[in-house]
């Protein structure tokens, strides 16, 4: 199987799995217990927290372990909205965020918060001028994703941060779930984000692991309450094996980043060049200067599902633009936001590259795709 | 921007004469000690300030990070430098002042000091020249000669121009070691590390003593106290921790003294042991975290009964502090999280249900008189274990493979 759906999820790294197993065997005690075994688990948890804090350039007390990206995004928005509502009720986000942000702001809107959505251009990038215009004194949260999961557009996070911090007191949340391990993701004092979401399973870690990291001491209202774990901000027995495996996956991702990115860039350029041969028949949505590991394209007048099935028969796994919405029949909100020619709207496919891919994978894809296109030519309904 | 040096202003400007010399050399040694992990510092100490040379950005960052925690420093300022050319000077001034552009309305002045008298502009001319260039570019600045919010200080020295504006508050206090050595009674609670910190801030060098009662208290409790001792070394001095095997004594007190007075008596034994250790290490005082009325053993009557065993000065920096204020300091200095770990310590295991808040000294003495405590005390002192902090990083990292 040639797996080109790494943005939906990745295959866990074998060392991460080994860590997960070992921690479950040897350090299974509850880190909140005061007996020796509990203290050991807790020491290991602290080490994992320190390692992640070092990678992100923040303090260990500013790392909260969560069950993954969706929870991190939800916790950031609900938690910050509740804790800052005395300062205002205005939130800014973008049209092309992941549903875990968009659905959360919808709920906040029902609760009386005011939401502004930034538009994107045809490359999927926001306008800093529009951000500047929409910022108000009572803006409390700005949430912008670093790399878009469907098309790989990269947002100007650093510039956005400077504008936000210069203009108001809003907390700047960055969904870095698709960018971590592919682009540099760190806190950068006043020049960067205040809050970052990261998910384990996108970086060869495990499903069910993630974190929410803060630049300064977290000031948010917990939305999972109970035993007061994680500094009282996220109750529930801390999943030490998940936390440790996340720390390991993050370290491997950052260490492997230069080599991986070099490969992704090479393959991405190769694929861009390859799709150009098809002229008007194939339209590439991903900008050439976007994230190197995501390439979305569309075949004119063809439903994405047909193409996925045809490639799957040939052992090549790709997905429609977003795994979360690939089961839905309507066009994705991201594709809608790009305002592309309607003939290309229904067939958007996403290739997403990962550390497990090889030069041969890309060559096979090109070969098989060419064959499939020839076969389907007859079926294309103009 | 190239920072050439860091200017350090001394705290406690009231010290004079030979004491001042001691203060300065002590501070210089402590600064060196705090940075002995990076290349040796070039320090130039003057009568009311010292300069530390900076060769590169890394060194600058480390210095700026740690200097604010060294006791005896009132404030520090990074100093930039450039050649003696008016245009270059203006450019540098702009670079330094850029940070103040967003800070709302500020009053400021230009201070000029010339040691190089050959410089073409005199002090007033240079002040005017710089002011006239700066003000139109920074609409939020207003000149005020007396007590401005901040000043741009320009020094024309023989070798180059030196400029500074930013002033960062230091930790204040006095250099550790300028006021001798004391022994800190470190229980593992919230108060005692704070008491230790406050004494260090007044220049006292510390040893710490802890009473350990296995099996009633666990290794966790001991580990916690070691961590606390280690955390206190952050403030620029090494600390020895004396761990006293206390079980035997504690049990003997429990057998000899009625329940409601055993707490007082236990404290008296601790004080006797501490005083012997103090004598042994040549320290002058004993530091405790006692705060008046906080618990039964900290009423004036209890303190009297406990203090009766020695006439060594007992230093109680928290005696008038409220619990909330103590907690605030503990959080600020980073010992709070360690202190609140819920392990039993020797003070909590045999706590009677209603200890006397007003113990009668004569009664306590009488009950104690039937047992040979001195022998037990000497044994406890002799069998103590001593640990050095900061610990050399020998702790093998058994988690390394997992992470």
XYZ file of C-alpha atoms in Angstrom:
785
model
C 0.000 0.000 0.000
C 1.250 3.452 -0.897
C -0.075 5.765 1.780
C -0.466 9.369 0.711
C -2.966 10.478 3.341
C -0.578 11.573 6.098
C -2.557 14.694 6.957
C -5.543 12.566 7.936
C -3.327 10.586 10.246
C 0.156 9.114 10.277
C 1.482 5.681 10.999
C 2.947 5.752 14.512
C 6.742 5.676 14.639
C 8.027 2.334 15.960
C 10.042 4.026 18.726
C 6.924 5.903 19.831
C 5.031 2.624 20.028
C 7.883 1.050 21.985
C 7.790 3.946 24.435
C 4.028 3.633 24.781
C 4.284 -0.065 25.572
C 7.132 0.366 28.050
C 5.433 3.168 29.928
C 2.262 1.106 30.173
C 4.239 -1.837 31.506
C 6.519 -0.053 33.958
C 4.957 3.277 34.874
C 1.265 2.518 34.943
C 0.683 4.074 38.387
C -1.522 7.112 38.699
C 0.786 10.150 38.740
C -1.438 11.725 41.392
C -0.818 8.885 43.874
C 1.626 9.529 46.672
C 3.173 6.074 46.815
C 6.531 5.483 45.216
C 5.128 4.158 41.953
C 2.897 7.217 41.610
C 5.821 9.512 42.297
C 7.811 7.736 39.585
C 5.017 8.161 37.025
C 4.745 11.763 37.998
C 8.483 12.311 37.585
C 8.282 10.789 34.114
C 5.280 12.963 33.267
C 7.214 16.029 34.408
C 10.157 15.052 32.205
C 7.844 14.710 29.215
C 6.330 18.090 29.969
C 9.781 19.674 30.256
C 10.874 18.195 26.956
C 7.824 19.578 25.147
C 8.240 22.953 26.844
C 11.847 23.099 25.621
C 10.837 22.267 22.076
C 8.204 25.026 22.088
C 10.292 27.579 24.028
C 7.959 27.968 26.960
C 7.775 26.959 30.605
C 6.750 23.432 31.613
C 3.868 24.842 33.649
C 2.380 26.152 30.405
C 1.865 22.744 28.792
C -1.529 21.049 29.137
C -1.963 17.490 27.932
C -5.223 16.829 26.083
C -6.852 14.006 24.166
C -5.860 15.516 20.824
C -6.257 18.371 18.396
C -10.008 18.803 18.619
C -9.959 19.006 22.394
C -7.014 21.417 22.335
C -8.824 23.720 19.912
C -12.098 23.492 21.841
C -10.384 24.067 25.174
C -8.512 27.080 23.852
C -11.630 28.777 22.493
C -14.141 27.886 25.202
C -11.619 28.343 27.983
C -10.260 31.690 26.822
C -13.680 33.020 25.833
C -15.047 32.286 29.305
C -12.056 33.679 31.154
C -11.858 36.918 29.162
C -15.523 37.746 28.678
C -15.222 40.653 31.113
C -12.870 42.296 28.582
C -15.121 41.785 25.575
C -16.978 39.242 23.495
C -15.407 39.699 20.087
C -13.582 36.803 18.418
C -11.794 36.727 15.061
C -11.041 33.587 13.085
C -10.797 32.617 9.412
C -13.192 31.086 6.903
C -10.967 28.067 6.387
C -10.337 26.843 9.936
C -10.799 23.223 10.910
C -14.343 22.360 12.107
C -13.027 21.979 15.672
C -12.583 25.760 15.610
C -15.540 26.715 13.434
C -18.085 24.637 15.359
C -16.708 25.968 18.633
C -17.092 29.600 17.571
C -20.604 28.837 16.314
C -21.482 27.633 19.783
C -19.894 30.727 21.297
C -21.961 32.826 18.928
C -25.115 31.199 20.312
C -23.893 32.231 23.751
C -23.694 35.861 22.745
C -20.131 36.220 21.481
C -19.542 38.130 18.275
C -17.540 36.333 15.581
C -15.720 37.859 12.597
C -14.366 35.618 9.831
C -11.323 36.627 7.777
C -11.591 35.916 4.050
C -8.839 34.237 2.060
C -7.537 34.840 -1.455
C -7.381 32.146 -4.146
C -4.207 30.771 -2.546
C -6.040 30.392 0.752
C -4.120 33.162 2.524
C -5.693 35.833 4.747
C -5.085 39.546 4.319
C -3.221 41.277 7.132
C -4.990 44.530 6.264
C -8.343 42.877 6.861
C -7.072 41.527 10.180
C -5.962 45.028 11.196
C -9.371 46.438 10.221
C -11.349 43.833 12.111
C -9.354 44.036 15.355
C -11.118 46.013 18.065
C -10.315 47.042 21.609
C -12.764 44.392 22.828
C -11.362 41.543 20.697
C -10.454 38.749 23.118
C -9.344 35.899 20.853
C -7.870 35.658 17.388
C -7.592 32.083 16.156
C -5.717 31.404 12.921
C -4.468 28.046 11.698
C -0.807 27.884 10.720
C -1.145 25.420 7.836
C -4.497 24.590 6.303
C -5.243 20.867 6.363
C -7.022 20.748 3.018
C -4.790 22.806 0.736
C -1.611 23.505 2.687
C -1.893 27.292 2.626
C 0.477 28.862 5.149
C -0.706 31.923 7.069
C 1.642 34.797 8.015
C 1.578 33.990 11.730
C 4.489 36.181 12.786
C 3.146 39.294 11.069
C -0.366 38.589 12.368
C 1.014 38.268 15.899
C 2.746 41.628 15.683
C -0.416 43.331 14.447
C -2.557 41.723 17.150
C -0.203 42.473 20.043
C 0.264 46.031 18.831
C -3.466 46.695 18.551
C -5.193 45.037 21.476
C -5.077 42.622 24.381
C -6.484 39.667 22.439
C -5.001 36.209 22.948
C -3.615 34.834 19.697
C -4.349 31.121 19.272
C -2.618 29.181 16.526
C -3.799 25.768 15.384
C -0.403 24.282 14.512
C -1.715 20.751 14.152
C -0.761 20.465 10.472
C 2.428 22.529 10.673
C 4.284 21.068 13.645
C 7.241 19.049 12.396
C 7.047 20.611 8.934
C 7.549 24.292 9.718
C 9.188 25.880 12.755
C 6.605 26.165 15.547
C 7.699 28.027 18.673
C 6.587 30.754 20.992
C 8.510 33.863 20.177
C 7.855 36.390 22.930
C 5.790 39.291 21.692
C 6.459 38.289 18.096
C 4.460 35.096 18.166
C 1.340 33.299 19.298
C 0.016 33.102 22.862
C -1.526 29.637 22.574
C -0.694 26.682 20.305
C -2.577 23.429 19.620
C -0.660 20.293 18.667
C -1.901 16.777 17.965
C 0.062 13.546 18.405
C -1.326 11.443 15.599
C -0.291 13.943 12.925
C 3.376 13.575 13.842
C 3.721 9.793 14.005
C 2.442 9.782 17.560
C -0.705 8.143 18.862
C -4.340 8.952 18.465
C -5.705 10.309 21.701
C -2.652 12.422 22.514
C -2.300 16.153 22.100
C -1.462 19.331 23.916
C -2.380 22.922 24.365
C 0.632 25.114 25.069
C 0.712 28.649 26.377
C 3.331 31.379 26.129
C 2.586 32.583 29.641
C 0.795 31.127 32.624
C -2.513 29.755 31.291
C -5.490 31.896 32.215
C -8.420 29.880 31.042
C -11.559 28.433 32.493
C -11.388 24.667 32.549
C -14.056 22.947 30.521
C -13.374 19.451 31.780
C -13.706 19.532 35.558
C -13.148 16.942 38.233
C -10.064 15.988 40.210
C -8.132 19.112 39.317
C -5.313 17.460 37.363
C -3.143 19.484 34.961
C -2.946 22.525 37.257
C -6.734 22.366 37.636
C -7.215 23.200 33.959
C -7.988 19.761 32.574
C -9.263 17.137 34.972
C -9.070 13.407 34.411
C -6.329 10.934 35.309
C -3.381 12.043 33.225
C -2.605 9.545 30.470
C 1.112 9.300 31.157
C 1.832 6.864 28.287
C 0.124 9.207 25.824
C 1.953 12.221 27.225
C 5.355 10.528 27.108
C 4.775 9.152 23.624
C 3.760 12.648 22.508
C 7.008 14.074 23.888
C 8.923 11.394 22.030
C 7.012 11.896 18.773
C 7.547 15.648 19.004
C 11.285 15.231 19.547
C 11.585 12.823 16.598
C 9.480 15.150 14.426
C 11.654 18.152 15.172
C 14.906 16.218 14.778
C 13.725 14.680 11.515
C 12.308 17.933 10.187
C 15.237 19.094 7.994
C 15.493 15.742 6.184
C 11.736 15.263 5.844
C 11.091 18.782 4.601
C 13.806 18.431 1.993
C 12.039 15.306 0.680
C 8.571 16.900 0.806
C 9.806 19.914 -1.153
C 11.411 17.727 -3.777
C 8.277 15.576 -4.184
C 5.944 18.535 -4.111
C 7.861 20.267 -6.907
C 7.873 17.007 -8.848
C 4.087 16.619 -8.463
C 3.341 20.239 -9.351
C 5.386 19.713 -12.497
C 3.614 16.411 -13.185
C 0.096 17.879 -12.937
C 1.024 20.718 -15.286
C 1.166 18.141 -18.107
C -2.606 17.687 -17.866
C -3.279 21.314 -18.782
C -6.846 22.388 -18.078
C -7.902 18.927 -17.010
C -6.213 19.139 -13.627
C -6.255 22.222 -11.423
C -3.832 22.391 -8.479
C -5.315 24.247 -5.509
C -2.233 24.212 -3.307
C 0.006 27.269 -3.693
C 3.577 26.443 -4.767
C 4.938 28.289 -1.758
C 2.508 26.580 0.611
C 3.303 23.846 3.092
C 5.549 21.280 1.412
C 3.614 18.204 2.519
C 0.086 18.960 1.275
C -0.917 19.047 -2.359
C -4.565 19.356 -3.350
C -5.720 19.090 -6.904
C -8.931 18.609 -8.800
C -9.813 16.840 -12.026
C -12.257 18.817 -14.116
C -15.829 17.530 -13.985
C -14.936 14.402 -12.059
C -16.219 13.415 -8.637
C -13.401 12.931 -6.168
C -14.793 9.655 -4.899
C -14.502 7.988 -8.315
C -10.839 8.858 -8.492
C -10.166 7.709 -4.934
C -11.712 4.324 -5.666
C -9.843 3.944 -8.948
C -6.511 4.699 -7.276
C -7.352 2.489 -4.335
C -7.771 -0.488 -6.667
C -4.160 0.161 -7.583
C -3.088 0.216 -3.936
C -2.684 3.970 -3.692
C -4.367 5.713 -0.793
C -5.328 9.355 -1.160
C -8.279 11.245 0.251
C -10.711 13.956 -0.600
C -9.707 17.333 0.725
C -10.191 16.607 4.385
C -10.562 13.277 6.109
C -13.054 14.710 8.547
C -15.340 15.813 5.774
C -14.572 13.155 3.176
C -17.713 11.302 4.184
C -19.804 14.324 3.401
C -21.112 14.919 -0.047
C -21.136 18.680 -0.019
C -18.157 20.740 -1.092
C -15.833 21.596 1.733
C -15.971 25.077 3.247
C -12.302 25.586 2.431
C -12.788 24.878 -1.259
C -15.832 27.168 -1.226
C -13.768 29.941 0.323
C -11.183 29.767 -2.461
C -13.784 30.731 -4.999
C -12.493 28.439 -7.728
C -14.065 27.599 -11.061
C -17.158 25.504 -10.280
C -16.136 22.703 -12.664
C -13.322 21.871 -10.273
C -15.332 22.036 -7.062
C -16.527 18.450 -6.745
C -13.344 16.614 -7.401
C -10.814 17.972 -4.969
C -8.304 15.361 -3.841
C -5.512 15.722 -1.335
C -2.112 14.120 -1.410
C -0.394 14.497 1.922
C 3.182 13.369 2.340
C 4.786 11.892 5.414
C 8.016 10.564 6.815
C 7.153 7.041 5.666
C 6.993 7.957 1.959
C 9.787 7.254 -0.527
C 10.844 8.371 -4.010
C 9.307 5.128 -5.334
C 5.902 6.013 -3.812
C 5.800 9.243 -5.757
C 6.923 7.559 -8.980
C 4.211 4.871 -8.568
C 1.569 7.477 -7.919
C 2.472 9.327 -11.102
C 2.431 6.156 -13.143
C -0.890 4.891 -11.759
C -2.561 8.293 -11.916
C -1.708 8.582 -15.600
C -3.255 5.147 -16.259
C -6.376 5.950 -14.241
C -6.844 9.236 -16.063
C -6.717 7.420 -19.409
C -9.273 4.847 -18.208
C -11.651 7.403 -16.765
C -11.460 9.736 -19.751
C -14.419 7.906 -21.255
C -16.502 8.343 -18.086
C -15.894 12.038 -17.638
C -19.153 13.871 -17.870
C -18.478 17.344 -19.111
C 22.359 46.323 18.347
C 25.597 45.355 20.020
C 25.574 45.405 23.801
C 29.117 45.827 25.041
C 28.578 45.515 28.757
C 26.008 45.360 31.525
C 25.947 48.026 34.197
C 25.146 46.777 37.703
C 23.989 49.213 40.395
C 24.479 48.155 44.015
C 21.697 47.778 46.543
C 22.061 48.989 50.173
C 23.758 52.249 49.309
C 23.851 53.034 53.002
C 26.840 50.765 53.623
C 29.966 52.825 53.897
C 33.699 52.734 54.343
C 35.407 49.382 54.680
C 32.022 47.603 54.751
C 31.330 48.972 51.316
C 34.591 47.480 50.020
C 33.615 44.118 51.519
C 30.154 44.422 50.034
C 31.550 45.080 46.563
C 34.117 42.306 46.581
C 31.572 39.884 48.023
C 29.089 40.800 45.301
C 31.749 40.409 42.637
C 32.613 36.924 43.925
C 28.940 35.926 44.051
C 28.345 37.152 40.501
C 31.346 35.096 39.394
C 29.997 32.072 41.294
C 26.575 32.400 39.670
C 28.160 32.242 36.234
C 30.918 29.731 36.775
C 29.373 27.536 34.081
C 30.204 30.081 31.368
C 33.614 31.557 30.522
C 35.120 33.718 33.298
C 33.556 37.166 33.454
C 35.474 40.396 33.058
C 34.146 42.560 35.871
C 35.161 46.151 36.529
C 33.956 47.248 39.952
C 33.700 50.931 40.802
C 32.615 52.657 43.986
C 28.914 52.676 43.243
C 28.469 50.419 40.242
C 30.140 47.604 38.358
C 30.440 46.768 34.680
C 30.398 43.259 33.273
C 31.813 42.862 29.790
C 29.756 41.054 27.177
C 31.449 39.390 24.217
C 28.482 37.808 22.481
C 24.705 37.464 22.339
C 24.614 34.092 24.145
C 26.557 35.429 27.095
C 24.380 38.540 27.157
C 21.193 36.467 27.311
C 22.488 34.299 30.165
C 23.615 37.347 32.129
C 20.325 39.191 31.679
C 18.467 36.068 32.691
C 20.305 35.414 35.962
C 21.598 38.749 37.241
C 18.148 39.875 38.476
C 18.233 36.964 40.965
C 21.613 37.739 42.529
C 21.206 39.434 45.902
C 22.887 42.787 46.434
C 21.961 44.212 43.042
C 19.584 47.148 42.887
C 19.209 47.232 39.113
C 20.972 46.423 35.859
C 21.162 48.146 32.485
C 22.381 46.762 29.191
C 24.875 49.202 27.673
C 25.290 49.577 23.913
C 28.246 51.174 22.271
C 29.191 52.809 18.978
C 31.889 54.923 17.364
C 32.183 58.650 18.024
C 30.225 59.813 15.039
C 27.115 61.896 15.473
C 25.078 60.111 12.777
C 25.972 56.683 14.115
C 25.128 57.857 17.633
C 21.703 59.043 16.525
C 20.999 55.762 14.776
C 21.962 53.855 17.942
C 19.813 56.101 20.125
C 16.825 55.426 17.859
C 17.431 51.707 18.080
C 17.562 51.812 21.871
C 14.468 54.010 22.148
C 12.371 51.948 19.728
C 11.132 49.812 22.650
C 9.594 52.877 24.266
C 7.590 53.945 21.247
C 4.557 51.842 22.129
C 4.532 52.611 25.822
C 2.232 55.637 25.848
C 3.192 59.100 27.010
C 6.553 59.201 28.752
C 8.685 61.938 30.203
C 12.376 61.626 29.454
C 15.700 63.385 29.299
C 19.082 62.947 27.677
C 21.945 62.627 30.172
C 25.450 63.207 28.844
C 28.704 62.359 30.621
C 31.967 63.261 28.954
C 35.208 61.763 30.146
C 36.775 62.394 26.746
C 37.106 66.166 26.662
C 38.390 66.203 23.086
C 34.949 65.378 21.728
C 33.885 68.307 19.492
C 30.522 68.903 21.187
C 30.344 69.780 24.858
C 27.776 68.277 27.206
C 25.036 70.830 26.585
C 25.520 70.906 22.840
C 25.378 67.143 22.648
C 22.263 67.034 24.841
C 20.527 69.577 22.644
C 21.649 67.933 19.435
C 20.392 64.492 20.485
C 17.169 65.815 22.023
C 16.347 67.789 18.881
C 16.764 64.647 16.770
C 14.852 62.327 19.071
C 11.790 64.354 20.056
C 10.225 64.901 16.602
C 10.538 61.163 15.935
C 8.908 60.060 19.181
C 5.659 61.996 19.587
C 4.920 60.216 22.882
C 8.027 61.669 24.621
C 8.016 64.857 26.618
C 11.179 66.340 28.072
C 11.305 66.628 31.852
C 14.610 67.269 33.553
C 13.527 66.472 37.106
C 12.460 62.853 37.736
C 11.639 61.798 34.191
C 10.124 58.346 33.574
C 13.399 57.318 32.014
C 16.636 58.776 30.725
C 18.824 58.070 27.734
C 22.308 58.099 29.212
C 25.165 58.821 26.817
C 28.757 58.451 27.978
C 31.557 59.819 25.836
C 34.562 57.740 26.890
C 38.085 57.577 25.469
C 37.455 54.462 23.393
C 33.867 54.870 22.227
C 30.369 56.121 22.932
C 28.296 54.153 25.492
C 24.511 54.397 25.678
C 21.806 52.924 27.876
C 18.148 53.477 28.682
C 16.598 50.304 30.004
C 16.719 49.724 33.762
C 15.824 46.258 35.060
C 15.059 45.810 38.747
C 17.408 43.507 40.618
C 16.630 41.336 43.644
C 17.857 43.942 46.147
C 19.145 42.752 49.503
C 22.780 42.073 50.284
C 25.345 39.733 48.740
C 25.086 36.278 50.274
C 27.861 35.762 52.795
C 28.147 39.366 53.865
C 26.204 38.553 57.030
C 27.683 35.259 58.176
C 26.196 31.779 58.344
C 23.034 30.446 59.947
C 21.273 27.105 60.195
C 17.799 26.887 58.635
C 15.247 24.453 60.063
C 13.751 23.063 56.879
C 10.578 21.044 57.460
C 9.243 20.656 53.942
C 6.317 22.997 54.513
C 5.575 26.263 52.772
C 7.095 28.599 55.359
C 10.619 27.373 56.017
C 11.980 27.775 52.454
C 10.545 31.308 52.401
C 12.272 32.090 55.690
C 15.519 30.764 54.205
C 15.097 32.890 51.101
C 14.493 36.060 53.118
C 17.620 35.461 55.205
C 19.680 34.787 52.086
C 18.392 38.063 50.756
C 19.895 39.754 53.809
C 23.241 38.257 52.969
C 23.143 35.198 55.223
C 24.784 31.996 54.042
C 22.731 28.931 54.981
C 23.053 25.336 56.030
C 19.739 23.515 56.413
C 18.655 20.882 58.923
C 15.826 18.392 58.512
C 14.409 15.882 60.996
C 13.706 12.547 59.402
C 11.634 9.881 61.187
C 11.545 6.673 59.178
C 9.413 4.594 58.885
C 6.777 7.114 59.951
C 7.909 9.503 57.244
C 8.648 8.296 53.734
C 11.499 8.768 51.332
C 9.166 11.040 49.402
C 9.192 13.507 52.269
C 12.986 13.457 52.341
C 13.174 13.804 48.564
C 10.902 16.823 48.813
C 13.177 18.530 51.343
C 16.212 17.826 49.176
C 14.406 19.453 46.284
C 13.608 22.489 48.402
C 17.231 22.823 49.507
C 18.266 22.550 45.889
C 15.745 25.189 44.831
C 17.142 27.627 47.383
C 20.597 27.345 45.802
C 19.197 29.169 42.764
C 19.744 32.373 44.673
C 23.466 32.170 44.293
C 24.939 30.065 47.091
C 25.527 26.418 47.830
C 23.655 24.822 50.740
C 24.481 21.819 52.917
C 21.527 19.808 54.188
C 21.916 17.933 57.484
C 19.402 15.097 57.803
C 18.879 14.033 61.403
C 17.653 10.484 62.199
C 14.903 11.580 64.590
C 12.707 8.507 65.146
C 14.365 7.369 68.363
C 14.086 10.791 69.991
C 10.536 11.282 68.852
C 9.402 7.964 70.259
C 11.217 8.683 73.548
C 9.375 12.001 73.878
C 6.077 10.316 73.142
C 6.732 7.848 75.998
C 7.972 10.436 78.501
C 5.671 13.394 78.028
C 1.844 13.533 78.128
C 0.152 13.844 74.775
C -0.859 17.459 74.997
C 2.698 18.591 75.764
C 4.602 16.187 73.528
C 4.571 18.654 70.677
C 6.285 21.324 72.756
C 8.818 18.837 73.996
C 9.522 17.510 70.491
C 10.224 21.040 69.348
C 12.594 21.539 72.270
C 14.520 18.426 71.252
C 14.742 19.660 67.675
C 16.079 22.952 68.916
C 18.702 21.211 71.047
C 19.821 19.084 68.113
C 19.872 22.096 65.787
C 21.946 24.071 68.259
C 24.531 21.306 68.444
C 24.734 21.101 64.663
C 24.994 24.916 64.503
C 27.929 24.823 66.885
C 29.532 22.059 64.865
C 29.458 24.017 61.597
C 30.376 27.362 63.151
C 27.104 29.112 62.308
C 25.875 32.001 64.426
C 22.091 31.783 64.333
C 19.163 29.439 63.765
C 16.508 30.391 61.216
C 12.926 29.117 61.471
C 9.769 29.687 59.479
C 7.700 30.354 62.589
C 4.907 32.859 62.212
C 3.162 34.087 65.319
C -0.075 32.269 66.142
C -0.125 30.196 62.961
C -0.212 26.861 64.812
C -0.152 25.718 68.425
C 3.647 25.593 68.580
C 3.912 29.172 67.356
C 2.163 31.042 70.133
C 4.313 33.252 72.343
C 3.939 30.781 75.211
C 5.082 27.884 73.009
C 7.939 29.894 71.554
C 9.060 30.727 75.080
C 9.017 27.085 76.128
C 10.872 25.989 72.998
C 13.376 28.824 73.060
C 14.248 27.990 76.671
C 16.761 25.335 75.589
C 19.203 27.782 73.967
C 20.312 31.373 73.952
C 21.533 31.264 70.347
C 19.758 33.973 68.313
C 16.693 32.420 66.711
C 15.893 34.371 63.552
C 12.213 34.302 62.595
C 11.826 36.413 59.458
C 8.155 35.407 59.048
C 7.076 36.123 62.623
C 4.698 38.894 61.553
C 3.777 37.616 58.096
C 0.280 36.485 57.096
C -0.028 33.036 55.549
C -1.212 34.504 52.248
C 1.819 36.755 51.991
C 4.087 33.798 52.704
C 2.358 31.772 49.984
C 2.802 34.630 47.554
C 6.561 34.741 48.146
C 6.759 30.936 47.932
C 5.075 31.083 44.534
C 7.368 33.885 43.392
C 10.543 32.030 44.335
C 9.261 28.729 42.967
C 9.227 26.615 46.149
C 5.446 26.518 46.586
C 4.729 23.690 44.166
C 7.319 21.489 45.871
C 6.161 22.408 49.367
C 2.535 21.451 48.849
C 3.268 17.852 47.900
C 1.233 15.974 50.507
C 3.795 13.869 52.376
C 3.805 13.363 56.107
C 6.743 14.990 57.833
C 8.019 14.602 61.363
C 5.845 17.470 62.584
C 2.611 15.843 61.474
C 2.943 12.197 62.470
C 2.489 12.272 66.238
C 0.343 15.347 66.369
C -1.900 15.094 69.417
C -5.527 16.007 68.850
C -5.368 19.058 71.102
C -1.817 20.247 71.739
C -1.436 22.871 74.438
C -1.222 26.350 72.984
C 0.025 27.655 76.334
C 2.397 25.011 77.649
C 3.841 25.569 81.112
C 7.616 25.483 80.906
C 8.136 24.041 84.381
C 5.793 21.129 83.626
C 7.505 20.305 80.359
C 10.893 20.426 82.030
C 9.716 18.149 84.818
C 8.379 15.482 82.476
C 11.542 15.595 80.388
C 13.744 15.203 83.467
C 12.894 11.474 83.908
C 14.527 10.479 80.602
C 18.175 10.664 79.489
C 17.573 12.759 76.401
C 21.099 14.137 76.031
C 22.517 10.821 74.993
C 19.825 10.427 72.311
C 20.457 13.965 71.106
C 24.190 13.371 70.754
C 23.563 10.159 68.855
C 21.178 11.870 66.461
C 23.693 14.653 65.794
C 26.515 12.177 65.285
C 24.538 9.956 62.897
C 23.306 12.746 60.658
C 23.716 12.514 56.892
C 24.981 15.565 55.014
C 24.054 16.369 51.410
C 25.573 19.081 49.233
C 23.491 21.280 46.930
C 23.475 22.147 44.098
C 24.034 18.472 43.408
C 26.496 17.550 40.755
C 24.344 16.269 37.900
C 25.035 12.579 38.436
C 21.387 11.561 38.483
C 21.324 9.024 35.712
C 18.378 9.731 33.544
C 16.481 6.472 33.470
C 13.718 8.098 31.448
C 16.045 9.187 28.643
C 15.281 6.166 26.466
C 11.552 6.696 26.801
C 11.668 10.296 25.673
